mmCIF file of C-alpha atoms in Angstrom:
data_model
loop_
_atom_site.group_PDB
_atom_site.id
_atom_site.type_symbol
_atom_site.label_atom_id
_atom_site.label_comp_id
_atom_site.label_asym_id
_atom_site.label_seq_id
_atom_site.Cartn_x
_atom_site.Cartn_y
_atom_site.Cartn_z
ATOM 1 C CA UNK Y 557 23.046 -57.122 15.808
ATOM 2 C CA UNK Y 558 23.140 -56.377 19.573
ATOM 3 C CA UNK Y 559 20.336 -57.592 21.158
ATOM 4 C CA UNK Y 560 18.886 -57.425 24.989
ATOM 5 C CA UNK Y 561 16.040 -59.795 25.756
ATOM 6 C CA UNK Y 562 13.990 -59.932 28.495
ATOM 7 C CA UNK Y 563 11.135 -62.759 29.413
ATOM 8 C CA UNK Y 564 8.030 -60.515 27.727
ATOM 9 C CA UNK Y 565 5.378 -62.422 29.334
ATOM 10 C CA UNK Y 566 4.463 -60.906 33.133
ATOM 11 C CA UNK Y 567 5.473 -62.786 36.186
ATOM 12 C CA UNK Y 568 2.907 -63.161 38.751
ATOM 13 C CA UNK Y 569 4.176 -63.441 42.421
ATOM 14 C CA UNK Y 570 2.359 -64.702 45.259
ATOM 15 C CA UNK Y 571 3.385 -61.502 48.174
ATOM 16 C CA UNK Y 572 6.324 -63.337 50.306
ATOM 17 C CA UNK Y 573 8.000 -65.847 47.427
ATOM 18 C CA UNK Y 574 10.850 -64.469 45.533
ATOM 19 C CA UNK Y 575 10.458 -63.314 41.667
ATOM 20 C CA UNK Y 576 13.599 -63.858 39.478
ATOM 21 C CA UNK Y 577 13.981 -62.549 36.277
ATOM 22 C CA UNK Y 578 16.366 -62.963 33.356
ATOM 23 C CA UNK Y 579 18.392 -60.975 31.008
ATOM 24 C CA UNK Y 580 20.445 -62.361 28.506
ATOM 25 C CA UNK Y 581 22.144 -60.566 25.721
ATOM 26 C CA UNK Y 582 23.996 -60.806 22.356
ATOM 27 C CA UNK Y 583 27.195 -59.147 20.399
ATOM 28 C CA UNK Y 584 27.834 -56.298 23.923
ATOM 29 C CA UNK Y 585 30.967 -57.331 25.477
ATOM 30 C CA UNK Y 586 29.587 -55.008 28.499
ATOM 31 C CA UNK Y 587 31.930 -53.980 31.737
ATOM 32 C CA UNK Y 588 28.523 -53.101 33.736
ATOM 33 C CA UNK Y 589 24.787 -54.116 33.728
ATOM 34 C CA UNK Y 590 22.122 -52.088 35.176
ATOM 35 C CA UNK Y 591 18.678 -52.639 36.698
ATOM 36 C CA UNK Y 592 15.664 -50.166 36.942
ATOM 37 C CA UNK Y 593 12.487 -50.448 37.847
ATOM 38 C CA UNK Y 594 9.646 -48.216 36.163
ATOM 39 C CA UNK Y 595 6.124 -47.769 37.263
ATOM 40 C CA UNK Y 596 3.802 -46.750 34.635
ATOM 41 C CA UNK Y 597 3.768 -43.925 32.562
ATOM 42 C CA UNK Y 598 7.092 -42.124 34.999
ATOM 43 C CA UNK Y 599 10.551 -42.365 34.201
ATOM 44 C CA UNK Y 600 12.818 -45.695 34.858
ATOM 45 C CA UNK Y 601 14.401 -45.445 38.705
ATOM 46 C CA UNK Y 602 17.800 -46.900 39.401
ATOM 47 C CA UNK Y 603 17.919 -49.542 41.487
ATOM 48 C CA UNK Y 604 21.421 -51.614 41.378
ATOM 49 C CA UNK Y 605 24.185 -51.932 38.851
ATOM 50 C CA UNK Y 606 27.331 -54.888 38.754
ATOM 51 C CA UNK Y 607 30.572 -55.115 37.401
ATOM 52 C CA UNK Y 608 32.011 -57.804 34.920
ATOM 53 C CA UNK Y 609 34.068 -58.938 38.078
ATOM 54 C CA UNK Y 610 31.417 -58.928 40.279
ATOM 55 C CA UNK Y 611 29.543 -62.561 40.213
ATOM 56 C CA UNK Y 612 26.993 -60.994 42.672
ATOM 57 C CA UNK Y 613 25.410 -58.177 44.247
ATOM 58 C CA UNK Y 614 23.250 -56.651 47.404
ATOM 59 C CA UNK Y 615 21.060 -54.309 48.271
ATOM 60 C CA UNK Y 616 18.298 -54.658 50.783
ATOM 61 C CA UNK Y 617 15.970 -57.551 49.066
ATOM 62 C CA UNK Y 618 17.211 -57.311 45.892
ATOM 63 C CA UNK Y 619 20.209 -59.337 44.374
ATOM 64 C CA UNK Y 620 21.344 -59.805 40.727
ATOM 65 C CA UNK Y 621 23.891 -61.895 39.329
ATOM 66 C CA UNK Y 622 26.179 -61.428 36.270
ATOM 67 C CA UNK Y 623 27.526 -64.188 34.165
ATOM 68 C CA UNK Y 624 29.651 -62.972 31.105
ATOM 69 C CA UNK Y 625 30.224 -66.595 29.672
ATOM 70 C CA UNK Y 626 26.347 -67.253 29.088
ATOM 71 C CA UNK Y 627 25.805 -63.742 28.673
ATOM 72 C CA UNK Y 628 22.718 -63.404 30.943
ATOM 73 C CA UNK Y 629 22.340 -61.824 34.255
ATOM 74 C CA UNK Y 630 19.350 -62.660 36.942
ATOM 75 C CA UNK Y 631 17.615 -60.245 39.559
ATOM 76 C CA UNK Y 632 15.946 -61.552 42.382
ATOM 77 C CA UNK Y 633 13.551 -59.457 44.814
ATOM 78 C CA UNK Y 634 13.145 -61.565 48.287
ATOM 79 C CA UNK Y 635 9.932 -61.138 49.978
ATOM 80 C CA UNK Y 636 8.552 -59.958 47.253
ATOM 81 C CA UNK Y 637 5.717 -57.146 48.115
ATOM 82 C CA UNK Y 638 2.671 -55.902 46.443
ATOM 83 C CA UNK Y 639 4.965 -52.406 46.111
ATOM 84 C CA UNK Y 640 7.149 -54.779 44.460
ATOM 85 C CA UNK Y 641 5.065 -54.686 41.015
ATOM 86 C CA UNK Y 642 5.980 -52.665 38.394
ATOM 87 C CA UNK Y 643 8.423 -53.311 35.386
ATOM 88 C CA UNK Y 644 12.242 -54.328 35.994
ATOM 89 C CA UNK Y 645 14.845 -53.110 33.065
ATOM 90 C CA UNK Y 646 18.218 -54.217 32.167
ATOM 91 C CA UNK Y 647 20.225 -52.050 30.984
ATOM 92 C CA UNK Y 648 24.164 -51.994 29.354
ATOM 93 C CA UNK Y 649 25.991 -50.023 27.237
ATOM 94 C CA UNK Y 650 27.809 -51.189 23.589
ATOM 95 C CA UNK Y 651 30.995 -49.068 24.191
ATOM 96 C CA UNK Y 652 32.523 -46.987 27.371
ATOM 97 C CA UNK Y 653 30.447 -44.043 27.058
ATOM 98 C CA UNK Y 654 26.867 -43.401 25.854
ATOM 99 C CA UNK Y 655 24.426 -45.335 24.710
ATOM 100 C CA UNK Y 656 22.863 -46.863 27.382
ATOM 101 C CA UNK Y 657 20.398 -49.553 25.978
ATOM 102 C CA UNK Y 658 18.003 -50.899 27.931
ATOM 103 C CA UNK Y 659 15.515 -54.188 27.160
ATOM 104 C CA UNK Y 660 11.991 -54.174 26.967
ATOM 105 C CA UNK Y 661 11.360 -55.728 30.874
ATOM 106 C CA UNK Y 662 9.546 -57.845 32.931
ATOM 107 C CA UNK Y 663 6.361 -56.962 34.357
ATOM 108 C CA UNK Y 664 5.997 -58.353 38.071
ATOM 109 C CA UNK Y 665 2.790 -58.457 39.572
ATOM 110 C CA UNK Y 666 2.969 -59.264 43.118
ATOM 111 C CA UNK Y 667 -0.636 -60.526 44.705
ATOM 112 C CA UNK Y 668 -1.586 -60.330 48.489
ATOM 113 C CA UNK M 241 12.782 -36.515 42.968
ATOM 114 C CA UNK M 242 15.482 -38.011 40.688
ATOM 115 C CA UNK M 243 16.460 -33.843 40.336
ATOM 116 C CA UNK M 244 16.137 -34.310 36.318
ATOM 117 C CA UNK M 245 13.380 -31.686 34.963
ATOM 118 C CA UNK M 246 11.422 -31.756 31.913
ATOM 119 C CA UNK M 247 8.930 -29.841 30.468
ATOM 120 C CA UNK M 248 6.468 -30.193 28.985
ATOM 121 C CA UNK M 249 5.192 -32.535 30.719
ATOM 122 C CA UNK M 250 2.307 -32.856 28.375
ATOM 123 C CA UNK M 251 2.565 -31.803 24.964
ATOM 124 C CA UNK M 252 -0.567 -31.855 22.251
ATOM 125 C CA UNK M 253 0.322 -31.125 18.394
ATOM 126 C CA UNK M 254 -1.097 -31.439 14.497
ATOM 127 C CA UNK M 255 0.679 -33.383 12.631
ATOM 128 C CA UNK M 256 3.156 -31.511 10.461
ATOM 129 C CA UNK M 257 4.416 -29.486 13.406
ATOM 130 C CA UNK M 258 7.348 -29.212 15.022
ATOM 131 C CA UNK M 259 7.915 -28.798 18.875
ATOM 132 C CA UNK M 260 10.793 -28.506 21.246
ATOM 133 C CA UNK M 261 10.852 -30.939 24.437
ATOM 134 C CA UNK M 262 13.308 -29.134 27.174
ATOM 135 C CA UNK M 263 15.592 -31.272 29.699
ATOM 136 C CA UNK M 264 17.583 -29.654 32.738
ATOM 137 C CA UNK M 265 20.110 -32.749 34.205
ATOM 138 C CA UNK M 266 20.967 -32.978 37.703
ATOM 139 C CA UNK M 267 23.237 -30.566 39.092
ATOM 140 C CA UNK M 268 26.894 -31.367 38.428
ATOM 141 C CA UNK M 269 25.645 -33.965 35.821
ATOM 142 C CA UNK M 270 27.648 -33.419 32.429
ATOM 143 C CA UNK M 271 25.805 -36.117 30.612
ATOM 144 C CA UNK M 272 22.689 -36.093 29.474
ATOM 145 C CA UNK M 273 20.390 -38.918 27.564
ATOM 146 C CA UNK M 274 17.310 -38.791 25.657
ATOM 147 C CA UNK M 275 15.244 -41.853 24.857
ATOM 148 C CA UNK M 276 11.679 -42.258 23.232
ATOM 149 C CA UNK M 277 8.945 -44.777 24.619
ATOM 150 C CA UNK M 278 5.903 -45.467 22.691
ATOM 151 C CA UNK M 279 3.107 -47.018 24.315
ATOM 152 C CA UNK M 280 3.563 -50.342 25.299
ATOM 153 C CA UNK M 281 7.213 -50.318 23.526
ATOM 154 C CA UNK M 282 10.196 -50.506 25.646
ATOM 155 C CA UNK M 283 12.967 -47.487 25.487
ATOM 156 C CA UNK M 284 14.622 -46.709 22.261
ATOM 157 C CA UNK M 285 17.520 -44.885 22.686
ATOM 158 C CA UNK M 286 18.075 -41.543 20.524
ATOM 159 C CA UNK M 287 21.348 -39.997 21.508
ATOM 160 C CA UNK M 288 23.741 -38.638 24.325
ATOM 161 C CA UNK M 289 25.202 -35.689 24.840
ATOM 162 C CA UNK M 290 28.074 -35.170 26.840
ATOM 163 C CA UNK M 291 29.727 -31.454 27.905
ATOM 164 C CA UNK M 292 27.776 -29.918 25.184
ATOM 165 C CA UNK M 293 29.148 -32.767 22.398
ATOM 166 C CA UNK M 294 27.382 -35.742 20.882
ATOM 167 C CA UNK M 295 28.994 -38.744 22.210
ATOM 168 C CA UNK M 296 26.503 -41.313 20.837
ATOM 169 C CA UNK M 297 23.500 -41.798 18.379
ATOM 170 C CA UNK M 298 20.534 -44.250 18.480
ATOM 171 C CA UNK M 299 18.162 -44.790 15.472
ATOM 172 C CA UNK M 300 17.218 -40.712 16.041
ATOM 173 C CA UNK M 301 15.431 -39.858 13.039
ATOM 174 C CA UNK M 302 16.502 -37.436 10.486
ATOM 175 C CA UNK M 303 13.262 -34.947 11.619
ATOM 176 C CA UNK M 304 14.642 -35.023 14.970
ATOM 177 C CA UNK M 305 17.625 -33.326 16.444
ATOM 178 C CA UNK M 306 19.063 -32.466 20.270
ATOM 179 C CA UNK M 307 21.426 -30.170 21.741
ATOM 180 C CA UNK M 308 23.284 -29.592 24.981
ATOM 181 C CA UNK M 309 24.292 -25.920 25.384
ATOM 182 C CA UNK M 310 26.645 -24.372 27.930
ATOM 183 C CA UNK M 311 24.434 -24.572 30.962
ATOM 184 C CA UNK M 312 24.144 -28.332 30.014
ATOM 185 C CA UNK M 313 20.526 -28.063 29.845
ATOM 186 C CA UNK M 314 19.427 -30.130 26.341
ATOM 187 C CA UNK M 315 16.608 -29.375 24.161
ATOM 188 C CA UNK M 316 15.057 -32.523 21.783
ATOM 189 C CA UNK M 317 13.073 -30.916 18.302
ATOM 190 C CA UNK M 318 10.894 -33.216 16.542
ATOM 191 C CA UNK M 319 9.568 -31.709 13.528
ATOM 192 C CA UNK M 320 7.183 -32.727 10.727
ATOM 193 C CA UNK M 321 5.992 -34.383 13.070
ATOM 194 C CA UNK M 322 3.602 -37.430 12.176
ATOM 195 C CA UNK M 323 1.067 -39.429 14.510
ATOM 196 C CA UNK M 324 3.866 -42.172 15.087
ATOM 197 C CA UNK M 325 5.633 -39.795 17.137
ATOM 198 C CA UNK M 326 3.514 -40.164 19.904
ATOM 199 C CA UNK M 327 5.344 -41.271 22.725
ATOM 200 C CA UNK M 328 6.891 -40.727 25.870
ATOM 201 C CA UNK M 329 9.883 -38.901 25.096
ATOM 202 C CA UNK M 330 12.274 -39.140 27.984
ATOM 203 C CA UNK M 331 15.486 -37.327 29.165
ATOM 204 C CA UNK M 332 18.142 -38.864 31.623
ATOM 205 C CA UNK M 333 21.575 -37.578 33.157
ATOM 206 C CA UNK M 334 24.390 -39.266 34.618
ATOM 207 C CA UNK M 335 27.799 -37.595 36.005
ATOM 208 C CA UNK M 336 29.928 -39.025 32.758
ATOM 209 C CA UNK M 337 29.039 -41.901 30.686
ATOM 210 C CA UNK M 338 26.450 -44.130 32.211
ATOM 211 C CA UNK M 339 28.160 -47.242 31.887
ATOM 212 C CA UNK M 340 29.830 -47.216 35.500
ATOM 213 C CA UNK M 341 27.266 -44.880 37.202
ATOM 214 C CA UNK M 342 23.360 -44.884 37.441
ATOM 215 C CA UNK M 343 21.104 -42.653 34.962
ATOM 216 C CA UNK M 344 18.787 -40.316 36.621
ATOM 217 C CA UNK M 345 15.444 -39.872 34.584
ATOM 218 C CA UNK M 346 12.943 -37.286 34.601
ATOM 219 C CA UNK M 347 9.307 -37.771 34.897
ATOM 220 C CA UNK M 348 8.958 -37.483 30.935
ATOM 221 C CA UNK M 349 7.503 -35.261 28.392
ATOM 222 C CA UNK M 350 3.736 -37.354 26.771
ATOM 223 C CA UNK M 351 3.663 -35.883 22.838
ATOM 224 C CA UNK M 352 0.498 -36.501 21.492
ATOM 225 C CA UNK M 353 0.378 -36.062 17.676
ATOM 226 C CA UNK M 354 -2.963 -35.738 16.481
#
């Protein structure tokens, strides 16, 4: 069965280091991954998404990386901030349309 | 403002009811998502609608059942509805399929079933 797994257990960031967390997934043969972030209790927020082509990508501190041979892609927040904590979410879809699955996430605590 | 509105955006019910959760997508958005969060559960995915057709299915149950109608504006009824149900229930909309593009959410509809 398809399967997205995410490290369950929080990550707790000293304000400044960098927080990286992992996705890794089984049986998708996915073209794109997402990543959202969701505070609690409101709806997940967009924040970048990469192409099977694409071994890595930008934007501002954020940077996540996409390997389709181990299956498993890693998102890295630089600097990390308290603002920074909430809950990260992969996300990828089975087929070219629909379905958009996302993992359970990571929560990141970041700590002054 | 992702521009995705739902209401209610609280929702209190007996079990054994039934009760429609409303979703307008982002302007020019054809696609629209629905997905269920129970507490301190990730996001299960329930279906996707797409022009007004069903593109894709989840593990929706058979008490539950969406629409998309012309205006593109989706509707979600739960009926029968049992205290499991309780959840987060919510709606997101993308321009096509959201493989290639991001998924707007809105802020989420909280069913209580008591």
């Amino acid at each position: 069965s398809q399967k997205i797994e995410q490290n369950s257990e929080a990550l707790n960031i000293q304000e400044g280091k960098t927080a990286t967390l992992t996705c890794n997934y089984t049986n998708y043969s996915p073209a794109y991954l997402q990543w959202y972030r969701q505070d609690p209790g409101r709806g997940p927020v967009f924040l970048l998404l990469i192409r099977e082509n694409e071994k890595e990508k930008r934007k501002e501190r954020l940077k996540v990386t996409f390997d389709t041979t181990l299956k498993q892609s890693l998102f890295h927040i630089t600097a990390s901030q308290p603002a920074d904590s909430a809950t990260y979410l992969c996300a990828l879809t089975s087929d070219s349309w629909g379905k958009l699955q996302f993992g359970a996430g990571t929560q990141v605590v970041v700590t002054p | 403002d992702s521009g995705v509105t739902q209401t209610p955006k609280h929702l209190i019910t007996a079990t054994g009811q039934r009760v429609t959760l409303r979703c307008s997508p982002r302007s020019g958005d054809l696609s629209v998502y629905w997905y269920q969060q129970s507490l301190d559960q990730g996001l299960q995915f329930l279906i996707h609608y797409y022009n007004g057709e069903e593109r894709a299915k989840g593990n929706i149950l058979e008490r539950f059942s969406a629409q998309q109608f012309p205006d593109l504006h989706s509707e979600l009824n739960l009926s029968s509805l049992e205290l499991g149900d309780s959840a987060l229930y919510f709606c997101a909309s993308s321009f096509e399929g959201a493989d290639n593009t991001e998924a707007f959410f809105g802020q989420g509809t909280r069913l209580t079933v008591v």
